[in-house]
CSV table of C-alpha atoms in Angstrom, one decimal:
chain,number,residue,atom,x,y,z
A,6,MET,CA,38.1,10.3,-23.0
A,7,ASP,CA,34.9,11.0,-24.3
A,8,LYS,CA,32.4,12.3,-21.9
A,9,ILE,CA,30.2,9.6,-20.5
A,10,GLU,CA,26.6,9.9,-20.6
A,11,ILE,CA,24.6,9.2,-17.3
A,12,LEU,CA,21.7,8.0,-17.5
A,13,ASP,CA,18.7,8.6,-14.8
A,14,VAL,CA,17.1,5.4,-14.6
A,15,LYS,CA,14.2,6.4,-13.1
A,16,SER,CA,13.8,9.7,-14.5
A,17,GLN,CA,14.2,7.7,-17.9
A,18,ILE,CA,11.3,4.9,-16.8
A,19,ILE,CA,9.2,8.0,-15.7
A,20,GLU,CA,9.7,10.2,-19.1
A,21,ASP,CA,8.9,6.5,-21.3
A,22,ASN,CA,6.0,5.7,-19.2
A,23,ASP,CA,4.8,9.4,-20.1
A,24,ALA,CA,5.3,9.0,-23.5
A,25,ALA,CA,3.7,5.7,-23.5
A,26,ALA,CA,0.3,7.4,-21.4
A,27,ALA,CA,0.2,9.8,-23.8
A,28,GLU,CA,-0.4,7.2,-26.8
A,29,VAL,CA,-3.0,5.3,-24.9
A,30,ARG,CA,-4.9,8.8,-23.9
A,31,ASP,CA,-5.0,9.2,-27.8
A,32,LYS,CA,-6.1,5.6,-28.3
A,33,LEU,CA,-9.1,6.3,-25.8
A,34,LYS,CA,-10.0,9.5,-27.5
A,35,LYS,CA,-10.6,7.4,-30.9
A,36,SER,CA,-12.4,4.8,-29.6
A,37,ASN,CA,-14.8,7.6,-27.7
A,38,VAL,CA,-13.9,5.3,-24.3
A,39,PHE,CA,-13.7,7.3,-20.8
A,40,LEU,CA,-10.7,5.7,-18.7
A,41,VAL,CA,-11.2,6.5,-15.3
A,42,ASN,CA,-7.5,5.4,-12.8
A,43,LEU,CA,-8.9,4.5,-9.6
A,44,MET,CA,-5.8,3.8,-6.9
A,45,ALA,CA,-6.6,3.4,-2.9
A,46,SER,CA,-5.0,1.4,-0.4
A,47,PRO,CA,-5.4,-2.2,-0.1
A,48,GLY,CA,-8.6,-2.7,1.0
A,49,ALA,CA,-9.7,0.7,1.0
A,50,GLY,CA,-12.9,-0.7,-0.6
A,51,LYS,CA,-12.5,0.0,-4.5
A,52,THR,CA,-14.1,-3.6,-5.3
A,53,THR,CA,-17.8,-2.7,-3.6
A,54,PHE,CA,-17.5,0.9,-4.5
A,55,LEU,CA,-16.7,0.1,-8.1
A,56,LYS,CA,-19.7,-2.7,-7.9
A,57,ARG,CA,-22.4,-0.3,-6.8
A,58,THR,CA,-20.8,2.5,-9.1
A,59,ILE,CA,-21.6,0.3,-12.2
A,60,GLU,CA,-24.9,-0.5,-11.1
A,61,ALA,CA,-25.8,3.1,-10.9
A,62,ILE,CA,-24.4,4.0,-14.5
A,63,ARG,CA,-24.5,0.7,-16.5
A,64,ASP,CA,-28.4,1.5,-18.1
A,65,GLU,CA,-26.5,4.9,-19.6
A,66,TYR,CA,-22.8,3.3,-20.3
A,67,ARG,CA,-21.6,0.1,-21.9
A,68,VAL,CA,-19.2,-0.3,-18.5
A,69,GLY,CA,-15.0,-2.3,-18.7
A,70,VAL,CA,-13.3,-3.0,-15.9
A,71,MET,CA,-9.7,-4.0,-16.1
A,72,GLU,CA,-8.6,-5.8,-11.8
A,73,ALA,CA,-5.0,-5.0,-11.8
A,74,ASP,CA,-3.6,-7.3,-9.5
A,75,VAL,CA,-0.3,-8.9,-8.6
A,76,ASP,CA,-1.8,-12.4,-7.7
A,77,CYS,CA,-5.6,-13.8,-7.4
A,78,ASP,CA,-8.8,-12.9,-9.2
A,79,VAL,CA,-11.3,-12.5,-6.7
A,80,ASP,CA,-12.0,-8.9,-7.6
A,81,ALA,CA,-12.6,-9.6,-11.4
A,82,ARG,CA,-14.9,-12.1,-10.5
A,83,THR,CA,-16.9,-9.8,-7.7
A,84,ILE,CA,-17.2,-7.8,-10.4
A,85,SER,CA,-18.4,-9.9,-13.4
A,86,GLU,CA,-21.7,-10.4,-11.6
A,87,THR,CA,-22.5,-6.6,-12.6
A,88,GLY,CA,-22.5,-7.6,-16.2
A,89,ALA,CA,-19.6,-5.6,-16.7
A,90,LYS,CA,-17.2,-6.8,-19.5
A,91,VAL,CA,-14.2,-7.2,-17.2
A,92,ILE,CA,-10.5,-8.4,-17.6
A,93,GLN,CA,-8.2,-9.6,-14.7
A,94,LEU,CA,-4.4,-8.4,-15.1
A,95,HIS,CA,-1.5,-9.7,-13.2
A,96,THR,CA,2.0,-7.2,-12.9
A,97,GLY,CA,4.3,-9.8,-12.7
A,98,GLY,CA,4.9,-9.0,-9.2
A,99,SER,CA,4.6,-5.0,-10.1
A,100,CYS,CA,3.4,-2.7,-7.2
A,101,HIS,CA,1.7,-0.1,-9.7
A,102,MET,CA,0.3,-0.2,-13.2
A,103,ASP,CA,1.8,2.0,-15.9
A,104,ALA,CA,1.0,2.8,-19.3
A,105,TYR,CA,2.7,0.0,-21.1
A,106,MET,CA,0.6,-2.2,-19.4
A,107,THR,CA,-2.2,-0.1,-19.4
A,108,GLU,CA,-2.2,-0.3,-22.9
A,109,GLN,CA,-2.0,-4.2,-23.3
A,110,GLY,CA,-4.9,-4.0,-21.2
A,111,ILE,CA,-7.0,-2.0,-23.0
A,112,ASP,CA,-6.4,-4.0,-26.1
A,113,LYS,CA,-6.9,-7.3,-24.9
A,114,LEU,CA,-10.3,-6.0,-23.1
A,115,GLY,CA,-11.3,-4.0,-26.4
A,116,MET,CA,-12.6,-0.5,-27.2
A,117,GLU,CA,-15.6,-1.1,-29.1
A,118,ASP,CA,-18.3,-2.4,-26.7
A,119,VAL,CA,-17.4,-0.4,-23.7
A,120,ASP,CA,-17.9,4.1,-23.3
A,121,VAL,CA,-16.3,4.0,-19.4
A,122,VAL,CA,-13.1,1.6,-17.9
A,123,PHE,CA,-12.3,2.1,-14.4
A,124,LEU,CA,-8.8,0.6,-14.0
A,125,GLU,CA,-8.8,-0.7,-10.2
A,126,ASN,CA,-4.8,-0.4,-9.7
A,127,VAL,CA,-3.0,-2.6,-7.5
A,128,GLY,CA,-3.4,-1.5,-4.0
A,129,ASN,CA,-0.8,1.1,-3.2
A,130,LEU,CA,-0.4,4.8,-2.2
A,131,VAL,CA,2.9,5.2,-3.5
A,132,CYS,CA,4.3,4.2,-6.7
A,133,PRO,CA,0.8,4.3,-9.0
A,134,ALA,CA,1.0,8.4,-8.0
A,135,GLU,CA,4.1,8.0,-10.3
A,136,PHE,CA,2.9,6.2,-13.4
A,137,ASP,CA,0.6,8.2,-15.7
A,138,VAL,CA,-1.2,5.1,-17.0
A,139,GLY,CA,-3.4,7.3,-20.0
A,140,ALA,CA,-6.4,7.7,-17.8
A,141,ALA,CA,-9.0,11.0,-18.7
A,142,LYS,CA,-9.6,11.3,-14.7
A,143,LYS,CA,-7.4,9.9,-11.7
A,144,VAL,CA,-10.1,9.1,-8.7
A,145,MET,CA,-8.3,8.4,-5.1
A,146,ILE,CA,-10.0,6.9,-2.6
A,147,LEU,CA,-9.5,6.8,1.4
A,148,SER,CA,-11.1,5.4,3.9
A,149,VAL,CA,-11.6,6.2,7.2
A,150,PRO,CA,-10.1,3.7,9.0
A,151,GLU,CA,-6.6,4.3,7.5
A,152,GLY,CA,-6.7,7.8,9.4
A,153,ASP,CA,-7.0,11.7,8.6
A,154,ASP,CA,-3.1,11.8,8.3
A,155,LYS,CA,-2.3,9.9,4.9
A,156,PRO,CA,-1.9,13.0,2.8
A,157,LEU,CA,1.2,13.9,5.1
A,158,LYS,CA,2.2,10.4,4.6
A,159,TYR,CA,1.7,9.9,0.8
A,160,PRO,CA,1.9,13.5,-0.4
A,161,LEU,CA,2.1,12.7,-4.5
A,162,MET,CA,-1.1,10.6,-4.3
A,163,PHE,CA,-3.1,13.3,-3.3
A,164,SER,CA,-1.4,16.2,-5.1
A,165,VAL,CA,-1.9,14.1,-8.7
A,166,SER,CA,-5.7,13.0,-8.1
A,167,ASP,CA,-8.6,14.4,-9.9
A,168,LEU,CA,-11.0,13.8,-7.0
A,169,LEU,CA,-10.6,12.5,-3.3
A,170,LEU,CA,-13.4,9.7,-2.1
A,171,ILE,CA,-13.6,9.2,1.4
A,172,ASN,CA,-14.9,5.6,1.8
A,173,LYS,CA,-16.7,3.8,4.6
A,174,ILE,CA,-18.3,6.8,6.2
A,175,ASP,CA,-20.4,4.3,7.9
A,176,THR,CA,-17.7,3.8,10.1
A,177,MET,CA,-16.7,7.2,11.4
A,178,PRO,CA,-18.4,6.7,14.7
A,179,VAL,CA,-15.8,3.7,14.9
A,180,PHE,CA,-12.5,5.7,14.7
A,181,ASP,CA,-11.4,9.0,15.5
A,182,PHE,CA,-11.0,10.8,11.9
A,183,ASN,CA,-11.0,14.2,11.7
A,184,MET,CA,-12.9,15.3,8.2
A,185,ASP,CA,-11.3,18.9,8.9
A,186,ALA,CA,-8.1,17.9,9.5
A,187,LEU,CA,-8.3,16.3,6.7
A,188,ARG,CA,-9.5,18.6,4.2
A,189,GLU,CA,-6.5,20.9,5.3
A,190,HIS,CA,-3.6,18.5,5.2
A,191,VAL,CA,-5.5,18.1,1.3
A,192,LYS,CA,-6.0,21.7,0.5
A,193,GLU,CA,-2.3,22.0,0.9
A,194,LEU,CA,-1.2,19.7,-1.1
A,195,ASN,CA,-4.5,20.2,-3.7
A,196,PRO,CA,-6.2,23.3,-3.3
A,197,ASP,CA,-8.8,22.2,-5.8
A,198,MET,CA,-9.8,19.2,-5.6
A,199,GLN,CA,-13.2,18.2,-4.5
A,200,ILE,CA,-13.4,15.9,-1.7
A,201,MET,CA,-16.4,13.4,-1.4
A,202,PRO,CA,-17.8,11.4,1.9
A,203,VAL,CA,-19.2,8.2,0.5
A,204,SER,CA,-20.0,4.9,1.6
A,205,ALA,CA,-19.9,1.8,-0.9
A,206,LEU,CA,-21.8,-0.4,1.5
A,207,ASN,CA,-25.0,1.8,1.9
A,208,GLY,CA,-24.6,4.4,-1.1
A,209,ASP,CA,-24.6,7.6,1.0
A,210,GLY,CA,-23.2,10.4,-1.3
A,211,PHE,CA,-23.2,8.1,-4.6
A,212,ASP,CA,-25.6,10.8,-6.0
A,213,ALA,CA,-22.6,13.6,-6.1
A,214,TRP,CA,-20.1,10.8,-7.1
A,215,ILE,CA,-21.9,10.0,-9.8
A,216,SER,CA,-23.0,13.5,-11.0
A,217,TRP,CA,-19.4,14.2,-10.8
A,218,LEU,CA,-18.2,11.0,-13.0
A,219,LYS,CA,-21.1,11.8,-16.0
A,220,GLU,CA,-20.1,15.2,-15.7
A,221,GLU,CA,-16.4,14.6,-16.3
A,222,ILE,CA,-17.5,11.9,-19.2
A,223,LYS,CA,-19.7,14.9,-20.9
A,224,ASN,CA,-16.6,17.9,-20.7
A,225,TRP,CA,-14.5,14.8,-21.8
A,226,ARG,CA,-16.7,13.5,-24.8
A,227,GLU,CA,-17.0,17.4,-26.0
A,228,ASN,CA,-13.4,18.7,-25.6
A,229,ARG,CA,-11.8,15.4,-27.0
B,18,MET,CA,30.9,-11.2,-32.2
B,19,ASP,CA,31.1,-11.5,-28.7
B,20,LYS,CA,28.7,-12.9,-26.6
B,21,ILE,CA,26.2,-10.4,-25.1
B,22,GLU,CA,25.9,-10.5,-21.5
B,23,ILE,CA,22.7,-9.8,-20.4
B,24,LEU,CA,21.8,-8.1,-16.9
B,25,ASP,CA,18.1,-9.2,-15.4
B,26,VAL,CA,18.1,-5.8,-13.5
B,27,LYS,CA,15.3,-6.4,-10.9
B,28,SER,CA,17.1,-9.9,-10.1
B,29,GLN,CA,20.5,-8.5,-9.6
B,30,ILE,CA,18.8,-5.7,-7.6
B,31,ILE,CA,17.3,-7.8,-4.9
B,32,GLU,CA,20.8,-10.4,-5.2
B,33,ASP,CA,22.8,-7.2,-4.3
B,34,ASN,CA,20.2,-6.3,-1.1
B,35,ASP,CA,20.4,-9.8,-0.1
B,36,ALA,CA,24.1,-9.2,0.4
B,37,ALA,CA,23.5,-6.1,1.8
B,38,ALA,CA,21.1,-7.1,4.4
B,39,ALA,CA,23.4,-10.1,5.4
B,40,GLU,CA,25.7,-7.7,6.7
B,41,VAL,CA,23.5,-5.6,8.1
B,42,ARG,CA,22.7,-9.2,10.4
B,43,ASP,CA,25.7,-9.6,10.9
B,44,LYS,CA,26.5,-5.8,12.2
B,45,LEU,CA,23.3,-6.1,14.8
B,46,LYS,CA,24.7,-9.8,15.7
B,47,LYS,CA,28.0,-8.3,16.6
B,48,SER,CA,25.8,-5.6,18.4
B,49,ASN,CA,23.3,-7.7,20.0
B,50,VAL,CA,20.5,-5.7,18.7
B,51,PHE,CA,17.2,-7.5,17.5
B,52,LEU,CA,15.8,-5.8,14.6
B,53,VAL,CA,12.2,-6.3,14.0
B,54,ASN,CA,11.0,-5.3,10.2
B,55,LEU,CA,7.1,-4.2,10.9
B,56,MET,CA,5.0,-4.3,7.8
B,57,ALA,CA,1.3,-3.4,7.0
B,58,SER,CA,-0.8,-1.1,4.5
B,59,PRO,CA,-1.4,2.6,5.2
B,60,GLY,CA,-3.6,3.1,8.0
B,61,ALA,CA,-3.3,-0.5,9.6
B,62,GLY,CA,-2.0,1.0,12.8
B,63,LYS,CA,1.3,0.4,12.9
B,64,THR,CA,2.0,3.4,14.6
B,65,THR,CA,-0.3,3.0,17.4
B,66,PHE,CA,0.6,-0.9,17.9
B,67,LEU,CA,4.4,0.3,18.1
B,68,LYS,CA,3.6,3.0,21.2
B,69,ARG,CA,2.0,0.0,23.3
B,70,THR,CA,4.2,-2.6,23.0
B,71,ILE,CA,6.7,0.0,23.8
B,72,GLU,CA,5.4,0.9,26.8
B,73,ALA,CA,4.9,-3.2,27.4
B,74,ILE,CA,8.7,-3.6,27.2
B,75,ARG,CA,10.9,-0.8,27.7
B,76,ASP,CA,11.2,-1.2,31.2
B,77,GLU,CA,13.6,-4.6,30.1
B,78,TYR,CA,14.4,-3.4,26.9
B,79,ARG,CA,16.1,-0.6,25.3
B,80,VAL,CA,14.1,0.4,22.2
B,81,GLY,CA,14.9,2.0,19.4
B,82,VAL,CA,12.6,3.0,16.2
B,83,MET,CA,13.5,4.0,12.4
B,84,GLU,CA,10.3,5.2,11.1
B,85,ALA,CA,10.3,5.3,7.1
B,86,ASP,CA,8.1,7.2,5.0
B,87,VAL,CA,7.8,9.0,1.8
B,88,ASP,CA,7.5,12.2,3.5
B,89,CYS,CA,6.5,13.7,6.6
B,90,ASP,CA,7.4,12.7,10.2
B,91,VAL,CA,4.3,12.5,12.4
B,92,ASP,CA,4.5,8.7,13.2
B,93,ALA,CA,8.7,9.3,14.6
B,94,ARG,CA,6.6,12.3,16.8
B,95,THR,CA,4.1,10.2,18.1
B,96,ILE,CA,6.5,7.4,19.0
B,97,SER,CA,9.1,10.3,20.8
B,98,GLU,CA,6.5,10.5,23.5
B,99,THR,CA,7.4,6.5,24.7
B,100,GLY,CA,10.9,7.7,25.2
B,101,ALA,CA,12.0,5.6,22.8
B,102,LYS,CA,15.0,6.3,20.8
B,103,VAL,CA,13.2,7.3,17.4
B,104,ILE,CA,14.9,8.4,13.9
B,105,GLN,CA,12.3,9.4,10.7
B,106,LEU,CA,14.2,7.9,7.8
B,107,HIS,CA,12.8,9.5,4.2
B,108,THR,CA,13.1,7.3,1.5
B,109,GLY,CA,13.0,9.5,-1.4
B,110,GLY,CA,10.2,8.3,-3.2
B,111,SER,CA,10.9,4.9,-3.0
B,112,CYS,CA,7.8,2.3,-1.7
B,113,HIS,CA,9.8,0.0,0.1
B,114,MET,CA,13.0,-0.1,2.4
B,115,ASP,CA,15.9,-1.6,1.1
B,116,ALA,CA,19.0,-3.2,3.2
B,117,TYR,CA,21.1,-0.4,2.3
B,118,MET,CA,18.8,2.4,3.9
B,119,THR,CA,18.3,0.4,6.8
B,120,GLU,CA,22.1,0.3,7.3
B,121,GLN,CA,22.2,3.9,7.1
B,122,GLY,CA,19.2,4.1,9.8
B,123,ILE,CA,20.9,1.9,12.1
B,124,ASP,CA,23.9,3.7,11.5
B,125,LYS,CA,22.5,7.1,12.4
B,126,LEU,CA,19.9,6.0,15.0
B,127,GLY,CA,23.7,4.1,17.0
B,128,MET,CA,23.6,0.8,18.3
B,129,GLU,CA,25.2,0.9,21.5
B,130,ASP,CA,22.2,2.2,23.5
B,131,VAL,CA,19.6,0.0,22.6
B,132,ASP,CA,18.5,-3.5,22.7
B,133,VAL,CA,15.5,-3.7,20.6
B,134,VAL,CA,14.8,-2.0,17.0
B,135,PHE,CA,11.4,-1.5,15.2
B,136,LEU,CA,11.7,-0.7,11.6
B,137,GLU,CA,8.4,0.7,10.6
B,138,ASN,CA,8.7,0.1,6.8
B,139,VAL,CA,6.6,2.0,4.5
B,140,GLY,CA,3.1,1.0,4.4
B,141,ASN,CA,3.1,-0.9,1.4
B,142,LEU,CA,2.0,-4.4,0.9
B,143,VAL,CA,3.7,-5.2,-2.0
B,144,CYS,CA,7.4,-4.0,-2.1
B,145,PRO,CA,8.9,-4.5,1.1
B,146,ALA,CA,8.0,-8.2,1.1
B,147,GLU,CA,10.4,-8.6,-1.5
B,148,PHE,CA,13.7,-6.6,0.2
B,149,ASP,CA,14.9,-7.9,3.2
B,150,VAL,CA,16.6,-5.1,5.6
B,151,GLY,CA,18.8,-7.8,7.9
B,152,ALA,CA,16.1,-8.0,10.6
B,153,ALA,CA,15.8,-10.8,13.2
B,154,LYS,CA,12.0,-11.3,12.5
B,155,LYS,CA,9.4,-9.7,9.9
B,156,VAL,CA,6.3,-8.9,11.8
B,157,MET,CA,3.2,-8.6,9.5
B,158,ILE,CA,0.0,-6.3,10.5
B,159,LEU,CA,-2.9,-7.0,8.6
B,160,SER,CA,-6.2,-4.6,9.7
B,161,VAL,CA,-9.5,-5.7,10.0
B,162,PRO,CA,-10.8,-2.9,7.9
B,163,GLU,CA,-8.9,-4.1,5.1
B,164,GLY,CA,-10.8,-7.6,4.6
B,165,ASP,CA,-9.8,-11.5,4.8
B,166,ASP,CA,-9.2,-11.6,1.2
B,167,LYS,CA,-5.5,-10.0,1.6
B,168,PRO,CA,-3.6,-13.0,1.3
B,169,LEU,CA,-4.8,-14.0,-1.9
B,170,LYS,CA,-3.9,-10.6,-3.6
B,171,TYR,CA,-0.6,-9.6,-1.5
B,172,PRO,CA,0.5,-13.5,-0.8
B,173,LEU,CA,5.0,-12.8,-1.1
B,174,MET,CA,4.3,-10.6,2.1
B,175,PHE,CA,2.4,-13.2,3.7
B,176,SER,CA,4.7,-16.0,2.7
B,177,VAL,CA,7.9,-14.2,4.0
B,178,SER,CA,6.5,-13.1,7.5
B,179,ASP,CA,7.4,-14.6,10.8
B,180,LEU,CA,4.4,-13.6,12.4
B,181,LEU,CA,0.6,-12.2,11.1
B,182,LEU,CA,-1.1,-10.0,13.8
B,183,ILE,CA,-4.7,-8.3,12.7
B,184,ASN,CA,-4.9,-5.6,14.4
B,185,LYS,CA,-7.8,-3.4,15.1
B,186,ILE,CA,-9.9,-6.5,16.3
B,187,ASP,CA,-12.0,-4.5,18.3
B,188,THR,CA,-14.0,-3.2,15.2
B,189,MET,CA,-14.7,-6.9,14.4
B,190,PRO,CA,-18.5,-6.2,14.5
B,191,VAL,CA,-18.7,-3.4,11.7
B,192,PHE,CA,-16.9,-5.4,9.6
B,193,ASP,CA,-17.4,-8.0,7.1
B,194,PHE,CA,-14.2,-9.9,8.2
B,195,ASN,CA,-14.1,-13.6,8.6
B,196,MET,CA,-10.9,-15.2,10.8
B,197,ASP,CA,-11.9,-18.6,10.0
B,198,ALA,CA,-11.2,-18.0,6.1
B,199,LEU,CA,-8.2,-15.7,7.1
B,200,ARG,CA,-6.2,-18.7,8.6
B,201,GLU,CA,-7.3,-20.9,5.4
B,202,HIS,CA,-5.9,-18.7,2.7
B,203,VAL,CA,-2.8,-17.9,5.2
B,204,LYS,CA,-2.0,-21.7,5.7
B,205,GLU,CA,-1.9,-22.2,2.5
B,206,LEU,CA,0.7,-19.6,1.9
B,207,ASN,CA,2.7,-20.4,5.4
B,208,PRO,CA,1.6,-22.9,7.0
B,209,ASP,CA,3.6,-22.6,10.0
B,210,MET,CA,3.3,-18.8,10.4
B,211,GLN,CA,1.3,-17.7,14.0
B,212,ILE,CA,-1.8,-15.8,13.8
B,213,MET,CA,-2.5,-13.4,17.0
B,214,PRO,CA,-5.6,-10.9,16.8
B,215,VAL,CA,-4.8,-8.1,18.4
B,216,SER,CA,-6.2,-4.6,19.1
B,217,ALA,CA,-3.6,-1.5,19.5
B,218,LEU,CA,-6.3,0.4,20.9
B,219,ASN,CA,-7.3,-1.3,23.9
B,220,GLY,CA,-4.7,-3.9,24.4
B,221,ASP,CA,-6.3,-7.2,23.6
B,222,GLY,CA,-4.0,-9.9,22.2
B,223,PHE,CA,-1.0,-7.8,23.5
B,224,ASP,CA,-0.2,-10.2,26.2
B,225,ALA,CA,0.9,-12.9,23.4
B,226,TRP,CA,2.7,-11.0,21.1
B,227,ILE,CA,4.6,-9.4,23.9
B,228,SER,CA,5.4,-13.3,25.1
B,229,TRP,CA,6.1,-14.3,21.5
B,230,LEU,CA,8.7,-11.1,21.2
B,231,LYS,CA,10.6,-11.9,24.5
B,232,GLU,CA,11.0,-15.6,23.6
B,233,GLU,CA,11.9,-14.4,19.9
B,234,ILE,CA,14.7,-12.2,21.6
B,235,LYS,CA,15.8,-14.8,23.8
B,236,ASN,CA,16.2,-17.0,21.3
B,237,TRP,CA,17.7,-15.3,18.9
B,238,ARG,CA,20.3,-14.2,21.5
B,239,GLU,CA,21.1,-17.5,22.6
B,240,ASN,CA,21.5,-18.6,18.9
B,241,ARG,CA,23.7,-15.6,17.2
């Protein structure tokens, strides 16, 4: 009997996705568009965070946003108030964005009149971490109400991200959130990752985040 | 040429899972064990909620807990302080529990010395909603910091659940959470679902939740 070929479906999916992500990355470089993959739990404050971010950078960059959700368009409507170019992506029940969906998104959004694009991924700390979408940077938001133990439970997300924003720091007095413990947990997974406390509600910490973003855009443009 | 058979892999996975869930349900009925599938976002307070629940019912029922996580065992350690019988399940990267994993869990936990078992599902509002694990009841927790718009974004979870608990109501003064808007959104998806505001931190609303739970256990025992 011939040798039976075994296909590890999950590995194959990830491998195919990585190849598609490389294509997306290449396309974005050619168009000079800096893509940020923004990942977080449901309700961590991604949309409010994005709104304030766009307001802070829109004089300098033309901003595009891809809002990925299983359903509805409330986030896209909120973001459109900033004047940013925005499209809503429905994932068809999928709990994460992959590189193929991202490519469809950027083709639909159009790359000719944007400099920076944010992909607001589906609210989920598990699968979005596994799927490279071809972004220049992966930015993760953890919110104070979620607790400081999340790196223990969702290690991959903390391992693959380039920057960790701790949002809703204005609610620190109400929650038992130990920032030192959080830093210790993260350090074990991703020793070099910067951690920035922010409040999308009142703007605390945004200067540091916006500086980081501008610096990363500058470096990326020089090296692309 | 012969007709090519097409397999819709996702549908087949769900179909197979449903068959496995029916087996789990049958097994639990024979053992007279009431299984609750507890679902929520990361950081919604599932573990603190479970701890207080166990303390409220342990004189009347022998409680078992299956803690499902991608990694770590912090929740299982926390729950074990209550004296409940507890096991930690690692999902091997999966963002949800399915019926096969649940069956492995109950076999390992053992059904002979428990009356009520809680499965604390992976923190995720998407895929756990799709996978029936064979539980008698599906209970969902949404926490106030996550926001009142979550039914719009994760409709399936709100549609399939039997009870919705709004946790962390002690933080209502700090967040812009509109309970009436939440009720309206939920009503469109699941008109008959009860919504109970609770605080796992201070115990507010627990009388109603514990009454609901006891009534459901009683009904299930009478009808199984």
